[in-house]
């Protein structure tokens, strides 16, 4: 815990001149916040709640640098309630329960309200989160959690159902530029003698991935290490070397981007498929993970419309394993664009799903006797293999016998589409079906 229950300043105040730039420039009033107009505009829920000091339990969900902690600090400054902050990495259940009991007694004795702020609430385990639940239910505390991860997966359902989820979007490029233009007026930065051109600021904004903290840290680094005088975008590139992409291999953004890869392929958008693959690779994703997902797409979305898609996907998977990065990146890009351009059919995927549902929910009748093997005399005597007809003896390589159980006779699990190579498959299957009827 970083603040006592009876500490009026749970957050540091009046940052010193040598504090990091994001800390010195953190907004202290609602009107100073950039990029949250939909939440903090006049008459909006969150602004009304803060200004009227009627704060409900909330979960702030947003990417890094979107303003979650800033909002918590503004609430801490404006509320008349006691404001307590917890750290998920250093607070035990025993300490949580002791302080929650203090909050309960304060409410019962004096009617005092307590707001509890948990930064990175997703790092609290289930037992730690459960420790807050009875006090939230009883109204002893108002809980505010902040997380970069999807609350649906990271916050206990009982706690989540008693909180309002407030989604904070990543800042857009013009909004980051607004923050940077304010920042260059900071006296400490001005003392450095480094003056950034508009294209330099624009480069920092473009490479910050909507993260105000990252943009300000980059600005501070350039100001402290750049040569006195004017610094343009090229100068900034040399100082920063390489941007830090917002990509957490184990977090929500990981699943968002792989979903974008798959859906871009399905929609035939080769440009988007290439872009999202590169985003993952540049963010440090395991190339074999991408290869496995592309193999899946080859079966799920292309299927028999282009049987070579799966062949190429397996070849690229092997090439990725053989070469590693960075060479494998080109092969993965090649495969993503091929899959996007290929004719599409989900008939095999849909048919497999239908068969799975039948097997899991149906009666699972026995294999018909005529298509069972009969390696022993007893099996032959029991009728195994009796009436079996060898398909190669017939003109259309199909005999007039059913291979499904009688209860499922005529059931269709695979319905080929009239697209790509699958149109030929469809034609052949219909021909064989007609031949069996004759």
CSV table of C-alpha atoms in Angstrom, one decimal:
chain,number,residue,atom,x,y,z
A,1,UNK,CA,0.0,0.0,0.0
A,2,UNK,CA,1.3,3.5,-0.9
A,3,UNK,CA,-1.0,5.5,1.3
A,4,UNK,CA,-2.4,5.1,4.8
A,5,UNK,CA,-6.2,5.2,5.3
A,6,UNK,CA,-5.8,8.4,7.2
A,7,UNK,CA,-3.2,10.0,4.9
A,8,UNK,CA,-4.6,13.0,3.0
A,9,UNK,CA,-1.9,12.7,0.3
A,10,UNK,CA,-1.9,9.2,-1.1
A,11,UNK,CA,-0.2,10.4,-4.2
A,12,UNK,CA,3.0,12.5,-4.4
A,13,UNK,CA,2.3,16.2,-4.7
A,14,UNK,CA,4.2,19.1,-6.3
A,15,UNK,CA,6.7,17.1,-8.3
A,16,UNK,CA,10.2,18.4,-8.1
A,17,UNK,CA,12.0,19.9,-11.0
A,18,UNK,CA,14.1,16.8,-11.5
A,19,UNK,CA,11.1,14.5,-11.6
A,20,UNK,CA,10.4,12.8,-15.0
A,21,UNK,CA,8.6,15.0,-17.5
A,22,UNK,CA,5.3,12.9,-17.5
A,23,UNK,CA,5.1,13.4,-13.7
A,24,UNK,CA,5.8,17.1,-13.8
A,25,UNK,CA,3.2,17.7,-16.5
A,26,UNK,CA,0.5,15.4,-15.3
A,27,UNK,CA,-2.9,17.2,-15.4
A,28,UNK,CA,-4.2,18.3,-12.1
A,29,UNK,CA,-7.7,19.5,-13.2
A,30,UNK,CA,-10.3,17.9,-15.5
A,31,UNK,CA,-10.0,20.7,-18.0
A,32,UNK,CA,-6.3,20.0,-18.5
A,33,UNK,CA,-6.9,16.4,-19.5
A,34,UNK,CA,-6.4,15.7,-23.2
A,35,UNK,CA,-8.2,13.0,-25.2
A,36,UNK,CA,-11.0,12.1,-22.9
A,37,UNK,CA,-13.6,14.5,-24.1
A,38,UNK,CA,-16.2,11.7,-24.5
A,39,UNK,CA,-15.9,10.9,-20.8
A,40,UNK,CA,-15.1,14.3,-19.3
A,41,UNK,CA,-17.1,16.7,-21.5
A,42,UNK,CA,-19.7,18.9,-19.8
A,43,UNK,CA,-22.7,16.8,-18.7
A,44,UNK,CA,-20.9,13.5,-19.2
A,45,UNK,CA,-21.2,10.8,-16.6
A,46,UNK,CA,-17.6,10.7,-15.3
A,47,UNK,CA,-17.3,14.5,-15.1
A,48,UNK,CA,-20.6,14.8,-13.2
A,49,UNK,CA,-19.5,12.0,-10.8
A,50,UNK,CA,-16.2,13.6,-10.0
A,51,UNK,CA,-17.5,17.2,-9.7
A,52,UNK,CA,-20.5,16.1,-7.5
A,53,UNK,CA,-18.2,13.8,-5.5
A,54,UNK,CA,-20.6,10.9,-6.1
A,55,UNK,CA,-18.0,8.4,-7.2
A,56,UNK,CA,-19.3,4.8,-7.9
A,57,UNK,CA,-17.0,1.8,-7.9
A,58,UNK,CA,-15.3,1.8,-11.3
A,59,UNK,CA,-12.7,-0.1,-13.4
A,60,UNK,CA,-10.6,2.2,-15.7
A,61,UNK,CA,-9.6,0.0,-18.7
A,62,UNK,CA,-7.2,1.5,-21.2
A,63,UNK,CA,-3.8,1.2,-22.8
A,64,UNK,CA,-0.6,2.6,-21.2
A,65,UNK,CA,-0.5,6.4,-21.1
A,66,UNK,CA,-4.2,6.9,-21.7
A,67,UNK,CA,-4.9,8.7,-18.4
A,68,UNK,CA,-6.0,6.1,-15.8
A,69,UNK,CA,-3.8,7.2,-13.0
A,70,UNK,CA,-4.3,10.8,-13.9
A,71,UNK,CA,-8.0,10.5,-13.4
A,72,UNK,CA,-7.4,8.7,-10.1
A,73,UNK,CA,-5.2,11.6,-8.9
A,74,UNK,CA,-7.8,14.2,-9.9
A,75,UNK,CA,-10.4,12.2,-7.9
A,76,UNK,CA,-8.1,12.0,-4.9
A,77,UNK,CA,-7.6,15.8,-5.0
A,78,UNK,CA,-11.3,16.7,-5.4
A,79,UNK,CA,-13.1,14.1,-3.3
A,80,UNK,CA,-14.0,14.7,0.4
A,81,UNK,CA,-13.6,11.0,1.0
A,82,UNK,CA,-10.5,9.3,2.4
A,83,UNK,CA,-8.5,8.1,-0.6
A,84,UNK,CA,-6.3,5.0,-0.2
A,85,UNK,CA,-4.0,3.5,-2.8
A,86,UNK,CA,-2.9,-0.1,-3.0
A,87,UNK,CA,-0.1,-1.8,-5.0
A,88,UNK,CA,-0.9,-5.2,-6.3
A,89,UNK,CA,2.8,-6.2,-6.0
A,90,UNK,CA,3.3,-5.3,-2.3
A,91,UNK,CA,0.0,-5.7,-0.5
A,92,UNK,CA,-1.0,-8.9,1.3
A,93,UNK,CA,-4.5,-10.1,2.1
A,94,UNK,CA,-3.9,-9.6,5.9
A,95,UNK,CA,-3.1,-5.9,5.3
A,96,UNK,CA,-6.0,-5.5,2.9
A,97,UNK,CA,-8.5,-6.9,5.5
A,98,UNK,CA,-7.1,-4.8,8.3
A,99,UNK,CA,-7.4,-1.6,6.4
A,100,UNK,CA,-10.9,-2.5,5.1
A,101,UNK,CA,-12.0,-3.0,8.7
A,102,UNK,CA,-10.7,0.5,9.5
A,103,UNK,CA,-12.8,1.8,6.6
A,104,UNK,CA,-15.9,-0.1,7.8
A,105,UNK,CA,-15.5,1.3,11.4
A,106,UNK,CA,-14.9,4.9,10.1
A,107,UNK,CA,-18.1,4.7,8.1
A,108,UNK,CA,-20.1,3.3,11.0
A,109,UNK,CA,-18.7,5.7,13.5
A,110,UNK,CA,-18.5,8.9,11.6
A,111,UNK,CA,-20.1,8.3,8.2
A,112,UNK,CA,-16.7,8.7,6.5
A,113,UNK,CA,-16.4,7.5,3.0
A,114,UNK,CA,-13.3,5.7,1.7
A,115,UNK,CA,-12.2,5.4,-1.9
A,116,UNK,CA,-9.7,2.6,-2.6
A,117,UNK,CA,-7.6,2.9,-5.8
A,118,UNK,CA,-5.9,-0.2,-7.1
A,119,UNK,CA,-3.4,0.4,-9.9
A,120,UNK,CA,-2.8,-2.6,-12.2
A,121,UNK,CA,-5.7,-4.4,-10.5
A,122,UNK,CA,-5.1,-7.3,-12.9
A,123,UNK,CA,-2.0,-8.2,-10.9
A,124,UNK,CA,-4.1,-8.9,-7.8
A,125,UNK,CA,-4.9,-12.6,-7.5
A,126,UNK,CA,-8.4,-14.0,-6.9
A,127,UNK,CA,-8.0,-14.2,-3.1
A,128,UNK,CA,-6.7,-10.5,-3.0
A,129,UNK,CA,-9.7,-9.3,-5.1
A,130,UNK,CA,-12.1,-11.4,-3.1
A,131,UNK,CA,-10.9,-9.6,0.1
A,132,UNK,CA,-12.4,-6.3,-1.2
A,133,UNK,CA,-15.8,-7.7,-2.2
A,134,UNK,CA,-17.7,-7.7,1.1
A,135,UNK,CA,-16.7,-4.1,1.8
A,136,UNK,CA,-17.8,-3.0,-1.7
A,137,UNK,CA,-21.1,-4.8,-1.3
A,138,UNK,CA,-21.7,-3.2,2.2
A,139,UNK,CA,-20.8,0.2,0.9
A,140,UNK,CA,-17.9,0.6,3.2
A,141,UNK,CA,-15.6,1.5,0.3
A,142,UNK,CA,-15.8,2.7,-3.2
A,143,UNK,CA,-13.4,0.7,-5.4
A,144,UNK,CA,-11.5,2.2,-8.4
A,145,UNK,CA,-9.3,-0.2,-10.3
A,146,UNK,CA,-7.0,0.6,-13.2
A,147,UNK,CA,-5.9,-2.0,-15.7
A,148,UNK,CA,-4.4,-2.4,-19.2
A,149,UNK,CA,-5.9,-5.9,-19.5
A,150,UNK,CA,-9.5,-6.9,-20.4
A,151,UNK,CA,-11.4,-6.8,-17.1
A,152,UNK,CA,-13.7,-9.6,-18.4
A,153,UNK,CA,-10.7,-12.0,-18.0
A,154,UNK,CA,-8.7,-10.3,-15.2
A,155,UNK,CA,-11.3,-9.0,-12.6
A,156,UNK,CA,-13.4,-11.4,-10.6
A,157,UNK,CA,-16.9,-11.5,-12.0
A,158,UNK,CA,-18.5,-10.6,-8.7
A,159,UNK,CA,-16.4,-7.5,-8.3
A,160,UNK,CA,-16.9,-6.6,-11.9
A,161,UNK,CA,-20.7,-6.8,-11.7
A,162,UNK,CA,-20.6,-4.2,-8.9
A,163,UNK,CA,-18.4,-1.8,-10.8
A,164,UNK,CA,-18.8,0.4,-13.9
A,165,UNK,CA,-16.2,-0.3,-16.5
A,166,UNK,CA,-14.9,3.0,-18.0
A,167,UNK,CA,-13.0,2.4,-21.2
A,168,UNK,CA,-10.2,4.9,-22.0
A,169,UNK,CA,-9.1,5.0,-25.6
A,170,UNK,CA,-5.5,5.3,-26.8
A,171,UNK,CA,-4.7,8.9,-27.6
A,172,UNK,CA,-4.8,9.9,-31.2
A,173,UNK,CA,-1.9,11.5,-32.9
A,174,UNK,CA,-3.2,15.1,-32.9
A,175,UNK,CA,-4.0,14.7,-29.1
A,176,UNK,CA,-0.4,13.6,-28.4
A,177,UNK,CA,0.8,16.6,-30.4
A,178,UNK,CA,-1.2,18.8,-28.2
A,179,UNK,CA,0.5,17.3,-25.1
A,180,UNK,CA,3.9,17.7,-26.7
A,181,UNK,CA,3.4,21.3,-27.6
A,182,UNK,CA,2.5,22.0,-24.0
A,183,UNK,CA,5.5,20.1,-22.8
A,184,UNK,CA,8.1,22.1,-24.8
A,185,UNK,CA,7.1,25.1,-22.8
A,186,UNK,CA,8.4,23.4,-19.6
A,187,UNK,CA,11.1,25.5,-18.1
A,188,UNK,CA,13.5,22.6,-17.6
A,189,UNK,CA,13.2,21.6,-21.2
A,190,UNK,CA,13.8,25.2,-22.4
A,191,UNK,CA,17.0,25.3,-20.3
A,192,UNK,CA,18.5,22.5,-22.4
A,193,UNK,CA,18.7,24.8,-25.5
A,194,UNK,CA,17.3,22.1,-27.7
A,195,UNK,CA,14.5,23.2,-30.0
A,196,UNK,CA,12.4,20.6,-31.8
A,197,UNK,CA,10.9,21.2,-35.2
A,198,UNK,CA,7.3,20.4,-36.0
A,199,UNK,CA,8.3,17.3,-37.9
A,200,UNK,CA,10.3,16.2,-34.9
A,201,UNK,CA,7.3,16.5,-32.6
A,202,UNK,CA,5.2,14.8,-35.2
A,203,UNK,CA,7.6,11.9,-35.4
A,204,UNK,CA,7.5,11.5,-31.6
A,205,UNK,CA,3.7,11.6,-31.6
A,206,UNK,CA,3.5,9.1,-34.5
A,207,UNK,CA,5.8,6.6,-32.8
A,208,UNK,CA,4.3,6.8,-29.3
A,209,UNK,CA,1.4,4.4,-30.1
A,210,UNK,CA,-1.1,6.7,-28.4
A,211,UNK,CA,0.9,6.6,-25.1
A,212,UNK,CA,1.3,10.1,-23.6
A,213,UNK,CA,3.8,8.9,-21.1
A,214,UNK,CA,6.0,7.3,-23.8
A,215,UNK,CA,5.8,10.4,-25.9
A,216,UNK,CA,6.9,12.7,-23.0
A,217,UNK,CA,9.7,10.3,-22.0
A,218,UNK,CA,10.9,10.4,-25.6
A,219,UNK,CA,10.7,14.2,-25.7
A,220,UNK,CA,12.7,14.4,-22.4
A,221,UNK,CA,15.4,12.0,-23.8
A,222,UNK,CA,15.8,14.1,-27.0
A,223,UNK,CA,15.9,17.3,-25.0
A,224,UNK,CA,18.6,16.0,-22.6
A,225,UNK,CA,20.8,14.2,-25.2
A,226,UNK,CA,20.3,16.3,-28.3
A,227,UNK,CA,22.6,19.0,-29.5
A,228,UNK,CA,21.7,22.5,-28.7
A,229,UNK,CA,19.7,24.2,-31.4
A,230,UNK,CA,17.2,22.9,-33.8
A,231,UNK,CA,16.5,19.1,-34.0
A,232,UNK,CA,14.4,17.7,-36.8
A,233,UNK,CA,12.8,14.3,-37.3
A,234,UNK,CA,16.0,12.7,-38.6
A,235,UNK,CA,17.8,13.9,-35.4
A,236,UNK,CA,15.1,12.4,-33.3
A,237,UNK,CA,15.3,9.1,-35.1
A,238,UNK,CA,19.0,8.9,-34.4
A,239,UNK,CA,18.5,9.5,-30.7
A,240,UNK,CA,15.6,7.2,-30.2
A,241,UNK,CA,16.9,4.5,-32.6
A,242,UNK,CA,13.8,2.4,-32.6
A,243,UNK,CA,10.3,3.0,-31.4
A,244,UNK,CA,8.8,0.8,-28.7
A,245,UNK,CA,5.6,-0.8,-30.1
A,246,UNK,CA,2.6,-1.2,-27.8
A,247,UNK,CA,2.5,-4.9,-27.9
A,248,UNK,CA,2.2,-7.2,-24.9
A,249,UNK,CA,2.7,-10.8,-26.0
A,250,UNK,CA,0.6,-12.1,-23.2
A,251,UNK,CA,-2.0,-9.4,-23.0
A,252,UNK,CA,-5.1,-8.1,-24.7
A,253,UNK,CA,-3.3,-6.4,-27.6
A,254,UNK,CA,-1.7,-9.8,-28.5
A,255,UNK,CA,-5.2,-11.3,-29.1
A,256,UNK,CA,-6.5,-8.1,-30.8
A,257,UNK,CA,-3.7,-8.1,-33.4
A,258,UNK,CA,-3.8,-11.9,-34.2
A,259,UNK,CA,-7.6,-11.4,-34.6
A,260,UNK,CA,-6.8,-8.6,-37.0
A,261,UNK,CA,-4.4,-10.9,-39.0
A,262,UNK,CA,-7.0,-13.6,-39.3
A,263,UNK,CA,-9.9,-11.4,-40.2
A,264,UNK,CA,-7.9,-9.5,-42.8
A,265,UNK,CA,-7.0,-12.8,-44.5
A,266,UNK,CA,-10.6,-13.9,-44.4
A,267,UNK,CA,-11.7,-10.6,-45.9
A,268,UNK,CA,-9.2,-10.8,-48.7
A,269,UNK,CA,-7.2,-7.7,-47.6
A,270,UNK,CA,-3.6,-8.6,-48.3
A,271,UNK,CA,-2.3,-5.1,-47.3
A,272,UNK,CA,-3.9,-5.3,-43.9
A,273,UNK,CA,-2.7,-8.9,-43.4
A,274,UNK,CA,0.9,-8.0,-44.2
A,275,UNK,CA,0.7,-4.9,-41.9
A,276,UNK,CA,-0.7,-6.8,-38.9
A,277,UNK,CA,1.8,-9.6,-39.3
A,278,UNK,CA,4.7,-7.1,-39.3
A,279,UNK,CA,3.2,-5.4,-36.2
A,280,UNK,CA,3.4,-8.7,-34.3
A,281,UNK,CA,6.9,-9.5,-35.5
A,282,UNK,CA,8.2,-6.0,-34.7
A,283,UNK,CA,6.6,-6.2,-31.3
A,284,UNK,CA,8.6,-9.4,-30.5
A,285,UNK,CA,6.0,-12.1,-31.2
A,286,UNK,CA,7.2,-15.6,-31.6
A,287,UNK,CA,7.2,-16.2,-35.4
A,288,UNK,CA,6.2,-19.8,-34.9
A,289,UNK,CA,3.0,-18.6,-33.2
A,290,UNK,CA,2.1,-16.6,-36.2
A,291,UNK,CA,3.0,-19.5,-38.5
A,292,UNK,CA,0.6,-21.8,-36.5
A,293,UNK,CA,-2.2,-19.3,-36.8
A,294,UNK,CA,-1.7,-18.9,-40.5
A,295,UNK,CA,-1.8,-22.7,-40.9
A,296,UNK,CA,-5.1,-22.6,-39.1
A,297,UNK,CA,-6.4,-19.9,-41.4
A,298,UNK,CA,-5.4,-22.0,-44.5
A,299,UNK,CA,-7.8,-24.8,-43.3
A,300,UNK,CA,-10.5,-22.7,-41.7
A,301,UNK,CA,-11.0,-20.0,-44.3
A,302,UNK,CA,-9.5,-21.3,-47.6
A,303,UNK,CA,-9.9,-25.0,-47.2
A,304,UNK,CA,-10.5,-27.0,-50.4
A,305,UNK,CA,-11.1,-23.8,-52.4
A,306,UNK,CA,-7.3,-23.8,-52.8
A,307,UNK,CA,-5.8,-27.0,-51.4
A,308,UNK,CA,-2.3,-25.6,-52.1
A,309,UNK,CA,-2.9,-23.0,-49.4
A,310,UNK,CA,-2.4,-25.5,-46.6
A,311,UNK,CA,0.7,-27.0,-48.4
A,312,UNK,CA,2.3,-23.5,-48.6
A,313,UNK,CA,1.3,-22.8,-45.0
A,314,UNK,CA,3.1,-26.0,-43.8
A,315,UNK,CA,6.1,-25.1,-46.0
A,316,UNK,CA,6.3,-21.6,-44.5
A,317,UNK,CA,6.0,-23.1,-41.0
A,318,UNK,CA,9.0,-25.3,-41.7
A,319,UNK,CA,10.9,-22.4,-43.2
A,320,UNK,CA,10.2,-20.3,-40.2
A,321,UNK,CA,11.5,-23.0,-37.9
A,322,UNK,CA,14.5,-23.5,-40.1
A,323,UNK,CA,15.5,-19.9,-40.6
A,324,UNK,CA,14.2,-18.0,-37.6
A,325,UNK,CA,14.0,-14.2,-37.6
A,326,UNK,CA,14.5,-11.9,-39.3
A,327,UNK,CA,14.6,-14.0,-42.5
A,328,UNK,CA,11.4,-15.8,-41.7
A,329,UNK,CA,9.5,-12.5,-41.6
A,330,UNK,CA,9.4,-12.4,-45.4
A,331,UNK,CA,8.1,-15.9,-45.7
A,332,UNK,CA,5.3,-15.2,-43.2
A,333,UNK,CA,4.4,-12.0,-45.1
A,334,UNK,CA,4.3,-14.1,-48.3
A,335,UNK,CA,2.0,-16.6,-46.8
A,336,UNK,CA,-0.3,-14.0,-45.3
A,337,UNK,CA,-0.7,-12.3,-48.6
A,338,UNK,CA,-1.2,-15.6,-50.5
A,339,UNK,CA,-3.9,-16.6,-48.1
A,340,UNK,CA,-5.6,-13.2,-48.4
A,341,UNK,CA,-5.7,-13.5,-52.2
A,342,UNK,CA,-6.8,-17.2,-52.3
A,343,UNK,CA,-10.4,-18.2,-53.0
A,344,UNK,CA,-12.2,-18.8,-49.7
A,345,UNK,CA,-14.3,-21.6,-48.4
A,346,UNK,CA,-15.2,-22.4,-44.8
A,347,UNK,CA,-17.1,-25.6,-45.9
A,348,UNK,CA,-14.6,-28.0,-44.3
A,349,UNK,CA,-14.5,-25.9,-41.1
A,350,UNK,CA,-18.3,-25.8,-41.0
A,351,UNK,CA,-18.6,-29.5,-41.8
A,352,UNK,CA,-16.2,-30.4,-39.1
A,353,UNK,CA,-18.1,-28.3,-36.6
A,354,UNK,CA,-21.4,-29.9,-37.6
A,355,UNK,CA,-19.9,-33.4,-37.2
A,356,UNK,CA,-18.5,-32.5,-33.8
A,357,UNK,CA,-21.9,-31.4,-32.6
A,358,UNK,CA,-23.5,-34.6,-33.9
A,359,UNK,CA,-20.9,-36.8,-32.2
A,360,UNK,CA,-21.1,-34.9,-28.9
A,361,UNK,CA,-24.9,-34.6,-28.8
A,362,UNK,CA,-26.1,-37.5,-30.9
A,363,UNK,CA,-26.7,-41.2,-30.2
A,364,UNK,CA,-23.4,-42.3,-31.9
A,365,UNK,CA,-24.9,-45.4,-33.6
A,366,UNK,CA,-22.7,-48.4,-34.3
A,367,UNK,CA,-20.6,-48.7,-37.5
A,368,UNK,CA,-22.8,-50.5,-40.2
A,369,UNK,CA,-21.8,-54.1,-40.5
A,370,UNK,CA,-21.1,-54.0,-44.2
A,371,UNK,CA,-18.2,-51.5,-43.8
A,372,UNK,CA,-16.6,-53.3,-40.9
A,373,UNK,CA,-13.4,-55.3,-41.3
A,374,UNK,CA,-13.8,-59.1,-40.8
A,375,UNK,CA,-10.3,-60.5,-40.0
A,376,UNK,CA,-11.6,-63.5,-38.1
A,377,UNK,CA,-14.2,-66.3,-38.9
A,378,UNK,CA,-16.3,-65.2,-36.0
A,379,UNK,CA,-16.6,-61.7,-37.3
A,380,UNK,CA,-17.6,-63.0,-40.7
A,381,UNK,CA,-20.2,-65.3,-39.2
A,382,UNK,CA,-21.6,-62.2,-37.3
A,383,UNK,CA,-22.0,-60.4,-40.6
A,384,UNK,CA,-19.0,-58.1,-40.5
A,385,UNK,CA,-18.2,-57.0,-44.1
A,386,UNK,CA,-21.3,-58.8,-45.6
A,387,UNK,CA,-22.7,-56.8,-48.5
A,388,UNK,CA,-19.6,-54.6,-48.9
A,389,UNK,CA,-19.0,-53.4,-52.4
A,390,UNK,CA,-15.5,-52.4,-53.7
A,391,UNK,CA,-15.8,-48.9,-55.1
A,392,UNK,CA,-13.1,-49.4,-57.7
A,393,UNK,CA,-15.3,-52.0,-59.4
A,394,UNK,CA,-17.8,-49.3,-60.3
A,395,UNK,CA,-17.7,-46.8,-63.1
A,396,UNK,CA,-17.9,-43.7,-61.0
A,397,UNK,CA,-15.7,-45.2,-58.2
A,398,UNK,CA,-18.6,-45.3,-55.8
A,399,UNK,CA,-21.0,-48.2,-54.9
A,400,UNK,CA,-24.7,-48.0,-54.1
A,401,UNK,CA,-24.2,-48.4,-50.4
A,402,UNK,CA,-24.4,-46.0,-47.4
A,403,UNK,CA,-21.4,-45.5,-45.2
A,404,UNK,CA,-23.2,-43.6,-42.5
A,405,UNK,CA,-25.3,-45.3,-39.9
A,406,UNK,CA,-28.9,-45.8,-40.9
A,407,UNK,CA,-30.0,-43.2,-38.4
A,408,UNK,CA,-27.9,-40.6,-40.2
A,409,UNK,CA,-28.6,-41.7,-43.7
A,410,UNK,CA,-28.6,-38.8,-46.1
A,411,UNK,CA,-27.1,-36.4,-43.6
A,412,UNK,CA,-24.8,-33.8,-45.2
A,413,UNK,CA,-21.8,-32.7,-43.1
A,414,UNK,CA,-19.6,-31.3,-46.0
A,415,UNK,CA,-21.3,-28.9,-48.5
A,416,UNK,CA,-18.6,-27.6,-50.9
A,417,UNK,CA,-18.9,-24.1,-52.2
A,418,UNK,CA,-18.9,-23.2,-55.9
A,419,UNK,CA,-15.6,-21.4,-55.7
A,420,UNK,CA,-12.0,-22.2,-56.7
A,421,UNK,CA,-11.0,-25.8,-56.7
A,422,UNK,CA,-13.9,-26.6,-54.4
A,423,UNK,CA,-16.3,-26.1,-57.3
A,424,UNK,CA,-14.7,-29.2,-59.0
A,425,UNK,CA,-14.9,-31.1,-55.7
A,426,UNK,CA,-18.6,-30.2,-55.5
A,427,UNK,CA,-19.2,-31.4,-59.0
A,428,UNK,CA,-17.5,-34.8,-58.3
A,429,UNK,CA,-19.3,-35.4,-55.0
A,430,UNK,CA,-22.7,-34.6,-56.6
A,431,UNK,CA,-21.9,-37.0,-59.4
A,432,UNK,CA,-21.0,-39.8,-56.9
A,433,UNK,CA,-24.1,-39.1,-54.9
A,434,UNK,CA,-26.2,-39.4,-58.0
A,435,UNK,CA,-24.5,-42.6,-58.9
A,436,UNK,CA,-25.2,-44.2,-55.5
A,437,UNK,CA,-28.9,-43.3,-55.9
A,438,UNK,CA,-29.0,-45.2,-59.2
